[in-house]
Short mmCIF file of C-alpha atoms in Angstrom, two decimals:
data_model
loop_
_atom_site.label_atom_id
_atom_site.label_comp_id
_atom_site.label_asym_id
_atom_site.label_seq_id
_atom_site.Cartn_x
_atom_site.Cartn_y
_atom_site.Cartn_z
CA MET A 340 0.00 0.00 0.00
CA LYS A 341 1.38 3.38 -1.01
CA THR A 342 0.60 6.21 1.40
CA LEU A 343 -0.31 9.39 -0.44
CA LEU A 344 -0.92 11.68 2.49
CA THR A 345 -0.68 11.79 6.24
CA VAL A 346 -2.02 14.98 7.77
CA GLY A 347 -2.83 15.81 11.37
CA VAL A 348 -6.40 16.85 12.07
CA SER A 349 -6.06 17.33 15.79
CA ALA A 350 -8.71 20.05 15.73
CA VAL A 351 -11.36 17.36 15.28
CA LEU A 352 -10.90 16.03 18.80
CA LEU A 353 -9.01 18.87 20.40
CA SER A 354 -11.91 20.22 22.42
CA SER A 355 -12.69 16.84 23.95
CA GLY A 356 -9.20 16.53 25.36
CA ALA A 357 -8.35 13.50 23.25
CA GLY A 358 -5.20 15.12 21.90
CA ALA A 359 -3.82 15.03 18.37
CA VAL A 360 -5.26 12.47 16.01
CA ASP A 361 -4.01 11.71 12.50
CA ALA A 362 -6.05 11.01 9.41
CA SER A 363 -4.63 9.63 6.20
CA ILE A 364 -5.43 8.64 2.65
CA SER A 365 -3.76 5.69 0.94
CA VAL A 366 -4.18 3.81 -2.31
CA SER A 367 -4.25 0.06 -2.66
CA SER A 368 -5.62 -2.59 -4.98
CA LYS A 369 -8.99 -2.05 -3.28
CA GLY A 370 -9.09 1.62 -4.28
CA LEU A 371 -8.65 4.83 -2.35
CA CYS A 372 -8.67 4.03 1.36
CA LEU A 373 -9.80 6.77 3.74
CA ASN A 374 -8.58 6.53 7.30
CA LEU A 375 -10.70 8.90 9.34
CA PRO A 376 -9.68 9.92 12.86
CA PRO A 377 -11.26 7.71 15.54
CA ILE A 378 -14.35 9.81 16.16
CA PRO A 379 -16.85 8.01 18.42
CA PHE A 380 -19.20 5.62 16.58
CA VAL A 381 -17.90 6.46 13.06
CA PRO A 382 -17.50 3.06 11.37
CA SER A 383 -14.57 1.97 9.25
CA ILE A 384 -15.05 3.40 5.74
CA PRO A 385 -14.61 0.92 2.86
CA CYS A 386 -12.03 1.84 0.21
CA LEU A 387 -13.43 4.04 -2.54
CA LYS A 388 -13.33 2.99 -6.17
CA LEU A 389 -13.18 6.15 -8.26
CA PRO A 390 -15.58 6.27 -11.21
CA PRO A 391 -13.92 5.20 -14.48
CA LEU A 392 -12.70 7.75 -17.00
CA PRO A 393 -13.83 7.42 -20.62
CA THR A 394 -11.73 5.26 -22.92
CA GLN A 395 -13.86 5.76 -26.04
CA LEU A 396 -14.36 8.92 -28.09
CA SER A 397 -18.10 8.27 -28.15
CA ALA A 398 -18.24 9.76 -24.64
CA LEU A 399 -16.95 13.09 -25.93
CA PRO A 400 -18.20 15.78 -28.28
CA LEU A 401 -16.98 15.53 -31.86
CA PRO A 402 -14.04 17.94 -32.21
CA ALA A 403 -15.04 21.12 -34.01
CA LEU A 404 -14.11 24.80 -34.19
CA PRO A 405 -16.48 27.66 -33.39
CA LEU A 406 -16.82 30.46 -35.90
CA GLY A 407 -13.87 32.84 -35.60
CA ALA A 408 -11.79 30.44 -33.50
CA ILE A 409 -8.63 31.38 -35.40
CA PRO A 410 -8.20 35.17 -35.52
CA LYS A 411 -7.47 36.46 -39.01
CA GLN A 412 -5.77 39.62 -37.76
CA LEU A 413 -3.37 39.69 -34.85
CA GLY A 414 -2.19 42.58 -32.74
CA GLN A 415 0.80 44.65 -33.83
CA LEU A 416 4.06 43.20 -32.54
CA PRO A 417 6.38 45.67 -30.80
CA LYS A 418 9.59 47.12 -32.19
CA LEU A 419 12.64 45.53 -30.65
CA PRO A 420 15.04 47.80 -28.73
CA ALA A 421 18.47 48.43 -30.25
CA LEU A 422 21.16 46.26 -28.68
CA ASP A 423 24.83 47.20 -28.27
CA ASP A 424 26.78 44.16 -29.53
CA LYS A 425 29.86 45.01 -27.44
CA VAL A 426 27.80 45.21 -24.26
CA ALA A 427 26.21 41.85 -25.07
CA GLU A 428 29.60 40.24 -25.81
CA ALA A 429 30.97 41.52 -22.50
CA ALA A 430 27.93 40.18 -20.65
CA ALA A 431 28.34 36.76 -22.29
CA LYS A 432 31.76 36.35 -20.61
CA LEU A 433 30.17 36.33 -17.17
CA GLY A 434 27.88 33.70 -15.67
CA GLY A 435 26.09 31.03 -17.67
CA ASP A 436 28.09 28.28 -15.95
CA SER A 437 25.14 26.33 -14.51
CA ALA A 438 22.02 24.59 -15.84
CA PRO A 439 19.23 22.48 -14.35
CA ASP A 440 19.16 18.71 -14.44
CA TYR A 441 16.28 17.97 -16.78
CA SER A 442 16.51 14.19 -16.61
CA ARG A 443 13.29 13.95 -14.57
CA LEU A 444 11.51 16.77 -16.43
CA THR A 445 11.55 15.50 -20.00
CA GLN A 446 9.21 12.50 -19.91
CA SER A 447 5.75 13.81 -20.86
CA LEU A 448 6.11 16.43 -23.61
CA PHE A 449 4.18 17.99 -26.44
CA HIS A 450 5.11 19.34 -29.82
CA PHE A 451 3.24 21.26 -32.47
CA PRO A 452 2.42 19.02 -35.44
CA ASP A 453 4.45 19.14 -38.63
CA THR A 454 1.31 20.29 -40.42
CA ARG A 455 1.27 23.92 -39.37
CA LEU A 456 -1.87 25.92 -38.88
CA GLU A 457 -1.67 27.80 -42.16
CA THR A 458 -1.47 24.55 -44.14
CA LEU A 459 -4.24 22.68 -42.37
CA PRO A 460 -6.84 21.52 -44.90
CA LYS A 461 -10.32 22.93 -44.59
CA ALA A 462 -12.40 21.31 -41.83
CA LYS A 463 -9.36 19.93 -40.03
CA ILE A 464 -9.00 20.63 -36.33
CA PRO A 465 -5.81 22.14 -34.83
CA TYR A 466 -4.18 19.61 -32.56
CA LEU A 467 -1.10 18.80 -30.51
CA SER A 468 1.05 15.69 -30.39
CA LEU A 469 1.72 14.41 -26.87
CA ILE A 470 4.70 12.15 -26.22
CA ASN A 471 5.81 9.85 -23.41
CA THR A 472 9.57 9.66 -23.94
CA ALA A 473 9.97 6.88 -21.36
CA LYS A 474 7.63 4.52 -23.20
CA GLY A 475 8.81 2.21 -25.92
CA GLY A 476 6.77 1.48 -29.05
CA ALA A 477 3.72 3.65 -29.70
CA ASN A 478 4.31 6.67 -27.50
CA GLU A 479 2.49 9.53 -29.24
CA TRP A 480 -1.10 10.66 -28.89
CA ILE A 481 -3.18 13.31 -30.60
CA VAL A 482 -5.40 15.82 -28.78
CA PRO A 483 -7.32 18.67 -30.45
CA TYR A 484 -7.34 22.19 -29.11
CA SER A 485 -10.21 23.19 -26.86
CA GLN A 486 -11.59 26.64 -26.35
CA GLU A 487 -10.50 28.34 -23.12
CA SER A 488 -14.19 29.08 -22.47
CA GLY A 489 -14.89 25.35 -22.60
CA SER A 490 -12.25 24.70 -19.94
CA VAL A 491 -13.79 27.43 -17.77
CA THR A 492 -17.18 25.72 -18.11
CA ALA A 493 -15.64 22.41 -17.04
CA ALA A 494 -13.87 24.01 -14.06
CA THR A 495 -17.06 25.76 -12.97
CA GLY A 496 -18.86 22.41 -13.14
CA MET A 497 -16.16 20.86 -10.95
CA ARG A 498 -16.59 23.68 -8.45
CA ALA A 499 -20.35 23.15 -8.42
CA ALA A 500 -19.78 19.42 -7.80
CA TRP A 501 -17.83 20.18 -4.62
CA GLN A 502 -20.40 22.74 -3.50
CA ARG A 503 -23.15 20.16 -3.87
CA PHE A 504 -21.12 17.69 -1.81
CA GLU A 505 -20.33 20.19 0.95
CA ASP A 506 -23.87 21.53 1.25
CA ARG A 507 -25.56 18.13 1.27
CA TYR A 508 -23.03 16.82 3.81
CA TYR A 509 -23.81 19.67 6.21
CA TRP A 510 -27.58 19.39 5.87
CA ARG A 511 -27.50 15.60 6.16
CA ALA A 512 -25.62 15.98 9.45
CA ASN A 513 -28.02 18.70 10.59
CA VAL A 514 -31.14 16.68 9.76
CA GLU A 515 -29.76 13.48 11.32
CA LEU A 516 -28.76 15.32 14.51
CA ASN A 517 -32.04 17.24 14.84
CA ASN A 518 -34.44 14.52 13.71
CA PRO A 519 -37.46 14.83 13.75
CA ALA A 520 -37.57 18.65 13.98
CA LEU A 521 -35.50 19.35 10.84
CA TYR A 522 -36.92 16.30 9.09
CA LEU A 523 -40.32 17.97 9.28
CA THR A 524 -39.10 21.41 8.18
CA ASN A 525 -36.55 20.34 5.55
CA CYS A 526 -37.47 16.93 4.22
CA LEU A 527 -41.24 17.31 3.90
CA ILE A 528 -40.92 20.77 2.36
CA ASN A 529 -38.33 21.39 -0.37
CA LEU A 530 -37.09 24.87 0.40
CA ASN A 531 -33.80 25.64 -1.33
CA MET A 532 -32.22 28.52 -3.23
CA GLY A 533 -30.24 26.42 -5.69
CA LEU A 534 -26.46 26.45 -5.80
CA GLN A 535 -24.99 29.87 -6.49
CA THR A 536 -21.78 28.90 -8.31
CA LYS A 537 -19.65 31.73 -9.60
CA THR A 538 -17.88 31.29 -12.93
CA VAL A 539 -14.26 30.27 -12.50
CA GLN A 540 -11.52 32.57 -13.83
CA ALA A 541 -8.73 30.94 -15.85
CA ARG A 542 -5.39 31.68 -14.20
CA VAL A 543 -2.01 30.14 -15.02
CA THR A 544 0.09 28.90 -12.08
CA VAL A 545 3.67 27.61 -11.77
CA ALA A 546 4.91 25.38 -8.94
CA PRO A 547 8.62 25.12 -8.02
CA GLU A 548 8.83 21.42 -8.85
CA GLU A 549 7.72 22.10 -12.43
CA VAL A 550 10.71 24.33 -13.24
CA GLY A 551 14.34 23.28 -13.59
CA ALA A 552 16.25 23.93 -10.37
CA ASP A 553 19.10 26.40 -10.80
CA PRO A 554 20.56 29.37 -8.84
CA LYS A 555 19.33 31.70 -11.59
CA ILE A 556 15.76 30.51 -10.88
CA SER A 557 15.87 30.15 -7.11
CA GLY A 558 14.55 33.22 -5.31
CA LYS A 559 13.77 35.04 -8.55
CA TYR A 560 10.99 33.08 -10.23
CA PRO A 561 7.43 34.25 -9.35
CA PHE A 562 5.90 30.91 -8.43
CA SER A 563 2.18 30.62 -7.74
CA SER A 564 -0.40 28.01 -6.83
CA PRO A 565 -4.09 27.39 -7.51
CA PRO A 566 -6.57 29.20 -5.23
CA GLU A 567 -6.86 27.67 -1.78
CA GLY A 568 -9.48 24.98 -1.39
CA LEU A 569 -12.99 24.80 -2.75
CA LYS A 570 -15.99 26.13 -0.89
CA LEU A 571 -19.52 27.40 -1.22
CA ASP A 572 -19.72 30.86 -2.75
CA SER A 573 -22.17 31.82 -0.01
CA TYR A 574 -22.87 30.08 3.29
CA LEU A 575 -26.58 30.52 3.78
CA PRO A 576 -28.56 29.48 6.87
CA PHE A 577 -30.77 27.31 4.65
CA PRO A 578 -30.06 24.59 2.07
CA GLN A 579 -28.93 25.35 -1.48
CA VAL A 580 -29.34 21.79 -2.79
CA GLU A 581 -32.55 19.84 -3.31
CA ASN A 582 -33.80 18.12 -0.15
CA SER A 583 -33.64 14.78 -1.96
CA ASP A 584 -29.86 15.24 -1.92
CA TYR A 585 -29.64 14.98 1.86
CA CYS A 586 -32.97 13.54 3.05
CA ALA A 587 -32.97 10.33 1.01
CA GLY A 588 -32.79 7.38 3.40
CA VAL A 589 -33.48 9.43 6.54
CA THR A 590 -36.16 7.81 8.70
CA PRO A 591 -38.23 10.22 10.80
CA ASN A 592 -37.62 9.71 14.49
CA LEU A 593 -40.95 8.93 16.14
CA ILE A 594 -39.60 8.76 19.70
CA PRO A 595 -40.09 12.07 21.59
CA GLU A 596 -36.84 14.02 21.97
CA ILE A 597 -37.91 14.92 25.50
CA PRO A 598 -37.01 13.04 27.67
CA VAL A 599 -35.00 10.57 25.51
CA MET A 600 -32.59 13.16 24.06
CA TYR A 601 -32.61 15.81 26.76
CA LEU A 602 -34.50 17.37 29.68
CA PRO A 603 -34.78 21.16 29.47
CA GLY A 604 -33.31 23.21 32.28
CA LEU A 605 -35.41 25.67 34.29
CA CYS A 606 -34.62 29.18 35.57
CA PHE A 607 -36.96 31.32 37.69
CA THR A 608 -37.78 34.99 37.15
CA VAL A 609 -39.91 37.59 38.94
CA PHE A 610 -41.77 39.86 36.51
CA GLY A 611 -39.11 38.97 33.92
CA THR A 612 -36.15 39.70 36.21
CA PRO A 613 -33.76 36.74 36.72
CA THR A 614 -33.57 35.49 40.30
CA GLY A 615 -30.40 33.49 39.75
CA VAL A 616 -32.22 30.35 40.85
CA CYS A 617 -31.94 27.61 38.21
CA ILE A 618 -32.35 23.89 37.94
CA GLU A 619 -29.98 22.96 35.17
CA GLY A 620 -27.11 20.73 34.14
CA GLU A 621 -23.54 21.10 32.85
CA LYS A 622 -22.93 24.28 30.84
CA THR A 623 -19.74 23.22 29.01
CA TYR A 624 -21.33 22.87 25.57
CA VAL A 625 -24.18 25.37 25.71
CA THR A 626 -24.22 28.34 23.32
CA ASN A 627 -27.01 30.54 24.72
CA LEU A 628 -26.02 32.08 28.05
CA LEU A 629 -29.52 33.54 28.51
CA ALA A 630 -31.13 30.09 28.64
CA PRO A 631 -30.60 27.33 31.21
CA ALA A 632 -28.52 24.29 30.28
CA PRO A 633 -30.37 20.98 29.87
CA LEU A 634 -30.68 18.95 33.05
CA TYR A 635 -29.66 15.97 30.96
CA PHE A 636 -28.29 15.71 27.42
CA ASN A 637 -27.77 12.40 25.61
CA MET A 638 -24.37 13.18 24.10
CA ASN A 639 -23.75 9.64 22.88
CA GLU A 640 -26.99 9.64 20.91
CA ALA A 641 -25.95 12.92 19.28
CA ARG A 642 -22.60 11.34 18.39
CA HIS A 643 -24.33 8.31 16.92
CA ARG A 644 -26.50 10.49 14.71
CA LEU A 645 -23.57 12.53 13.42
CA ALA A 646 -21.50 9.39 12.86
CA ASP A 647 -24.20 8.14 10.49
CA ALA A 648 -23.93 11.38 8.50
CA VAL A 649 -20.12 11.21 8.39
CA ALA A 650 -20.27 7.64 7.08
CA LYS A 651 -22.89 8.61 4.49
CA ALA A 652 -20.75 11.51 3.26
CA HIS A 653 -17.61 9.39 2.93
CA THR A 654 -19.30 6.61 0.99
CA GLU A 655 -22.35 7.49 -1.12
CA TYR A 656 -21.88 11.26 -1.26
CA LEU A 657 -18.15 11.10 -1.98
CA LEU A 658 -18.64 8.64 -4.82
CA GLU A 659 -21.41 10.78 -6.31
CA TYR A 660 -19.17 13.83 -5.98
CA GLN A 661 -16.46 12.14 -8.03
CA GLU A 662 -19.09 11.08 -10.57
CA ASP A 663 -20.23 14.71 -10.81
CA VAL A 664 -16.62 15.72 -11.49
CA VAL A 665 -16.27 13.21 -14.33
CA SER A 666 -19.60 14.39 -15.76
CA ALA A 667 -18.41 18.02 -15.65
CA LEU A 668 -15.23 17.10 -17.51
CA PHE A 669 -16.74 14.80 -20.11
CA ASN A 670 -19.88 16.64 -21.06
CA LYS A 671 -21.11 16.47 -24.64
CA LYS A 672 -22.99 19.74 -24.15
CA ASN A 673 -19.64 21.49 -23.63
CA LYS A 674 -19.08 21.19 -27.35
CA TYR A 675 -15.73 22.98 -27.71
CA PHE A 676 -13.95 21.16 -24.90
CA PHE A 677 -12.04 17.97 -25.73
CA PRO A 678 -10.34 16.58 -22.62
CA LEU A 679 -7.75 13.84 -22.63
CA PRO A 680 -7.78 11.50 -19.60
CA TRP A 681 -4.14 10.77 -18.82
CA GLN A 682 -3.85 7.50 -16.89
CA SER A 683 -6.22 8.12 -13.96
CA LEU A 684 -7.66 10.59 -11.45
CA LEU A 685 -6.05 8.88 -8.46
CA PRO A 686 -4.26 11.56 -6.42
CA GLY A 687 -0.71 11.97 -7.68
CA ASN A 688 -1.24 9.46 -10.47
CA GLY A 689 -2.57 11.37 -13.47
CA ALA A 690 -4.83 14.12 -14.66
CA VAL A 691 -7.37 15.08 -17.30
CA ILE A 692 -5.79 17.66 -19.60
CA ALA A 693 -6.77 19.79 -22.59
CA PRO A 694 -4.68 22.30 -24.55
CA VAL A 695 -6.71 25.50 -24.80
CA MET A 696 -6.76 28.55 -27.02
CA ASN A 697 -8.73 31.77 -27.13
CA GLN A 698 -9.19 34.71 -29.47
CA GLN A 699 -7.03 37.28 -27.64
CA VAL A 700 -4.88 39.02 -30.27
CA SER A 701 -2.77 41.38 -28.16
CA PRO A 702 0.95 40.54 -27.84
CA LYS A 703 1.13 42.55 -24.60
CA PRO A 704 1.56 39.48 -22.36
CA ILE A 705 4.72 38.57 -24.32
CA SER A 706 6.04 42.14 -24.07
CA ASP A 707 5.26 42.20 -20.35
CA LEU A 708 7.11 38.90 -19.86
CA ALA A 709 10.17 40.21 -21.72
CA ASN A 710 10.17 43.30 -19.50
CA GLN A 711 9.72 41.17 -16.39
CA VAL A 712 12.73 38.98 -17.26
CA ARG A 713 14.79 42.08 -18.03
CA GLN A 714 13.99 43.61 -14.63
CA ILE A 715 14.76 40.38 -12.76
CA TYR A 716 18.20 39.83 -14.32
CA GLN A 717 19.58 43.25 -15.27
CA SER A 718 21.15 44.16 -11.91
CA ASP A 719 23.55 41.20 -11.69
CA PRO A 720 26.48 41.23 -14.17
CA LYS A 721 26.44 37.41 -14.22
CA THR A 722 22.86 37.37 -15.54
CA GLN A 723 22.90 40.57 -17.58
CA LEU A 724 22.97 38.70 -20.90
CA PHE A 725 19.53 37.26 -20.10
CA ALA A 726 18.26 40.79 -19.45
CA LEU A 727 19.73 42.16 -22.69
CA ASN A 728 18.35 39.36 -24.84
CA SER A 729 14.91 38.98 -23.29
CA SER A 730 13.01 40.88 -26.01
CA PRO A 731 15.15 39.55 -28.90
CA TYR A 732 14.55 35.99 -27.68
CA PHE A 733 10.80 36.12 -27.11
CA PHE A 734 10.24 38.06 -30.35
CA GLN A 735 12.85 36.30 -32.48
CA GLY A 736 10.14 35.60 -35.03
CA LEU A 737 10.36 39.29 -35.98
CA ALA A 738 14.11 39.29 -36.58
CA ARG A 739 16.94 37.02 -35.53
CA SER A 740 19.30 39.01 -33.34
CA PRO A 741 22.99 38.02 -33.63
CA SER A 742 23.31 38.46 -29.88
CA LEU A 743 21.22 35.31 -29.30
CA SER A 744 24.12 33.18 -30.57
CA LEU A 745 26.10 34.26 -27.50
CA HIS A 746 23.99 31.89 -25.40
CA ALA A 747 25.47 28.98 -27.35
CA LEU A 748 29.12 29.80 -26.57
CA PRO A 749 31.08 26.78 -25.33
CA THR A 750 31.69 28.54 -21.99
CA ARG A 751 27.96 28.81 -21.28
CA LYS A 752 25.26 26.26 -20.42
CA ASP A 753 22.28 28.27 -21.61
CA VAL A 754 21.50 25.87 -24.47
CA LEU A 755 21.28 22.14 -23.77
CA LYS A 756 20.86 19.12 -26.02
CA SER A 757 17.47 18.58 -24.41
CA PRO A 758 15.12 20.34 -23.82
CA PRO A 759 15.28 22.85 -26.71
CA GLY A 760 15.95 26.59 -26.68
CA VAL A 761 17.59 28.77 -24.07
CA TRP A 762 16.28 26.96 -21.04
CA LEU A 763 15.90 30.02 -18.78
CA TYR A 764 13.73 31.92 -21.25
CA GLU A 765 11.72 28.80 -21.98
CA GLU A 766 10.99 28.28 -18.29
CA TYR A 767 9.61 31.81 -18.08
CA LYS A 768 7.11 31.00 -20.84
CA ARG A 769 5.27 29.03 -18.15
CA LEU A 770 4.02 32.41 -16.88
CA LEU A 771 2.23 33.28 -20.11
CA PRO A 772 -1.59 33.21 -20.19
CA PRO A 773 -3.70 31.35 -22.77
CA THR A 774 -3.70 33.02 -26.16
CA ASN A 775 -4.70 32.46 -29.78
CA LEU A 776 -3.31 29.54 -31.75
CA PRO A 777 -1.05 31.50 -34.17
CA PHE A 778 0.66 33.18 -31.21
CA GLN A 779 1.10 29.83 -29.46
CA GLU A 780 2.87 28.43 -32.52
CA GLN A 781 4.92 31.58 -33.06
CA PHE A 782 6.08 31.92 -29.44
CA GLY A 783 6.47 28.20 -28.82
CA TYR A 784 4.20 27.37 -25.91
CA THR A 785 0.69 26.20 -25.18
CA THR A 786 -1.59 26.35 -22.17
CA PHE A 787 -3.11 23.18 -20.75
CA PHE A 788 -6.21 23.00 -18.62
CA GLU A 789 -5.67 20.31 -16.00
CA ALA A 790 -8.11 18.54 -13.70
CA TYR A 791 -6.76 16.30 -10.98
CA ASN A 792 -7.56 14.88 -7.56
CA GLU A 793 -5.54 15.81 -4.52
CA PRO A 794 -5.81 14.24 -1.07
CA LYS A 795 -7.68 16.47 1.33
CA VAL A 796 -8.03 16.42 5.11
CA ALA A 797 -10.17 19.24 6.47
CA LEU A 798 -12.91 20.37 8.81
CA LEU A 799 -15.87 21.65 6.81
CA PRO A 800 -16.61 24.38 6.22
CA GLU A 801 -13.06 25.69 5.92
CA ASP A 802 -14.33 29.21 5.29
CA VAL A 803 -14.20 31.25 8.52
CA ALA A 804 -17.52 32.94 7.85
CA GLY A 805 -19.03 29.56 7.00
CA LYS A 806 -18.17 28.21 10.43
CA PHE A 807 -20.51 30.82 11.95
CA THR A 808 -23.45 30.16 9.63
CA HIS A 809 -22.95 26.38 9.35
CA PRO A 810 -22.27 25.23 12.93
CA VAL A 811 -22.95 21.66 14.04
CA LEU A 812 -25.52 22.07 16.82
CA TYR A 813 -28.31 20.14 18.48
CA TYR A 814 -31.24 22.51 19.02
CA ALA A 815 -32.33 21.89 22.60
CA THR A 816 -34.42 24.32 24.66
CA GLY A 817 -34.49 25.84 28.12
CA ILE A 818 -37.41 27.30 30.14
CA LEU A 819 -37.72 30.60 31.99
CA GLN A 820 -40.49 30.26 34.59
CA ASP A 821 -41.89 33.48 35.98
CA LEU A 822 -43.52 33.51 39.41
CA THR A 823 -46.58 35.16 37.81
CA GLY A 824 -47.21 31.84 36.07
CA PHE A 825 -46.00 32.74 32.61
CA SER A 826 -43.16 30.74 31.07
CA VAL A 827 -40.87 31.37 28.09
CA VAL A 828 -39.14 28.63 26.08
CA LEU A 829 -35.69 29.72 24.84
CA PRO A 830 -33.43 27.92 22.36
CA GLN A 831 -30.35 26.32 23.84
CA PRO A 832 -28.23 24.96 20.94
CA MET A 833 -25.75 22.36 22.17
CA ARG A 834 -22.30 21.83 20.70
CA ILE A 835 -20.96 18.33 20.13
CA PRO A 836 -17.30 18.32 21.23
CA GLU A 837 -15.84 16.28 18.35
CA TYR A 838 -17.55 18.55 15.79
CA MET A 839 -16.96 21.98 17.28
CA GLY A 840 -14.47 22.78 14.49
CA GLY A 841 -16.73 21.44 11.75
CA LEU A 842 -17.48 18.20 9.95
CA PRO A 843 -14.45 16.00 9.22
CA PHE A 844 -13.53 15.34 5.61
CA VAL A 845 -10.86 12.89 4.49
CA GLY A 846 -10.84 12.10 0.80
CA PRO A 847 -9.99 13.16 -2.75
CA GLN A 848 -10.87 16.69 -3.78
CA ALA A 849 -10.94 17.44 -7.51
CA ARG A 850 -9.00 20.58 -8.41
CA TYR A 851 -8.48 22.49 -11.64
CA ASP A 852 -5.57 24.52 -12.93
CA TRP A 853 -4.09 26.04 -16.08
CA LYS A 854 -0.45 25.34 -16.95
CA SER A 855 1.49 27.02 -19.76
CA VAL A 856 4.22 24.75 -21.10
CA PRO A 857 7.07 25.54 -23.54
CA GLU A 858 7.33 23.20 -26.51
CA GLY A 859 9.57 20.26 -25.62
CA TYR A 860 9.28 20.79 -21.86
CA ALA A 861 7.49 18.71 -19.25
CA ILE A 862 3.72 18.80 -18.89
CA PRO A 863 2.98 18.83 -15.13
CA ARG A 864 0.93 16.15 -13.36
CA VAL A 865 0.73 13.63 -16.20
CA LYS A 866 2.05 10.10 -15.79
CA GLY A 867 1.93 6.94 -17.84
CA GLN A 868 -0.16 7.30 -20.96
CA PRO A 869 -3.55 8.64 -22.04
CA LEU A 870 -6.59 6.39 -22.01
CA LEU A 871 -7.69 7.37 -25.54
CA ASP A 872 -6.38 9.01 -28.71
CA TYR A 873 -8.12 11.58 -30.87
CA GLY A 874 -5.96 10.68 -33.85
CA VAL A 875 -8.83 9.05 -35.73
CA VAL A 876 -10.71 12.36 -35.95
CA ARG A 877 -7.74 14.47 -37.07
#
């Protein structure tokens, strides 16, 4: 068994004094095994078999191009600054004596096809060739370009899938804990607002492990990561999903909650003024200081009820969540999105990818990148050549500057046998956003949408505001008895110690990302080989 993650979730049991408890996720021949912390009465969760990814093109839309997918007119490319050859030659004598070890970063690559865009026959779809250099025999696969908007639709669908899971998990726990009261108000009447899922914004990220390690990179490269965690866009005090999502299988509790679950406490008042005389129980887990604590509260029964919800979430709900993710990725209605499942969605063992393009025609992102590289490297004499040649390199399609040949001097390690180009400039192409197809070919990079599972251990909701609006509480009551004979029943919500930080989650969470990759350089997160090939529809 290969352990994928071991993360402490001591907050789950911290308030009960049980100390730190670990949760973990591992993968075995049985599937993805979820080892929850030993919360009272939560049963052992069987290993999860992730839903299969498509292996036939029939599950996908037929590749096609929308009208105007390839811009006919592109933005005006900038004029290159004049370069003093003597200054460049002097700069070439300093530095350039180190290079990354690319042996582990040249396995899964892409290249633009030999049939260039301008020579593609009518009705043919632009595509990329993907290569696994470590595989013998047939090691090349074809994938057509998708529209960036299609990848955004898929990512938004993935986000909605998590939101459905999180909301139904919370309301299942709430209904189970407060059955029959919430069964009557939530399960017999379907009151919901519907999920409010905001459209995802495409944003390219670069992680340190994706870039060749070298002193010229370390401390200078602007690394980034996908946005933290997934969550509901708004944490409302009422459900956003259909009640069938969290009420199915719940049996209404016909046994009276009083006295089986609790006995309300009693405080005495005189004309509404507290006397300080109360008949009540332990106040450790009460939330309303104006109401008496229950004389008796059946904490173990509350734990049993929540344990049933935790088990439900980590079996049926989690599987359906992963099915929703696959449906969001492989959706025939998303007709300009053509994903390629690469090996699997097991955490750390593959991804679903799609090269994307859009209709942006401005070369400004390239100019901005050239300026950024210049600013990073101009102050150090040992890296000044990279600053001087940044614009000539990125815009070498306009004119080939003689100064670029200085990077190939025998005394320098700027150009390697593999991967191609001046490696430092190529690595900076990972910062470029998605663009139109002619620019991708001209500047030698493409942007991949990637969907993948990562192991997740958390207390839900993770959002700070969500913890206030989505607490885990049993809604008991307390009584104020006035000597005039009138009485007032006040709510006394009770906290359950193991769930004071939220509902535990241990499992795979599907994430999305956009990665720009230079031609001939490693595509992040992919392993093994794709499960299908679009070559037959080229």
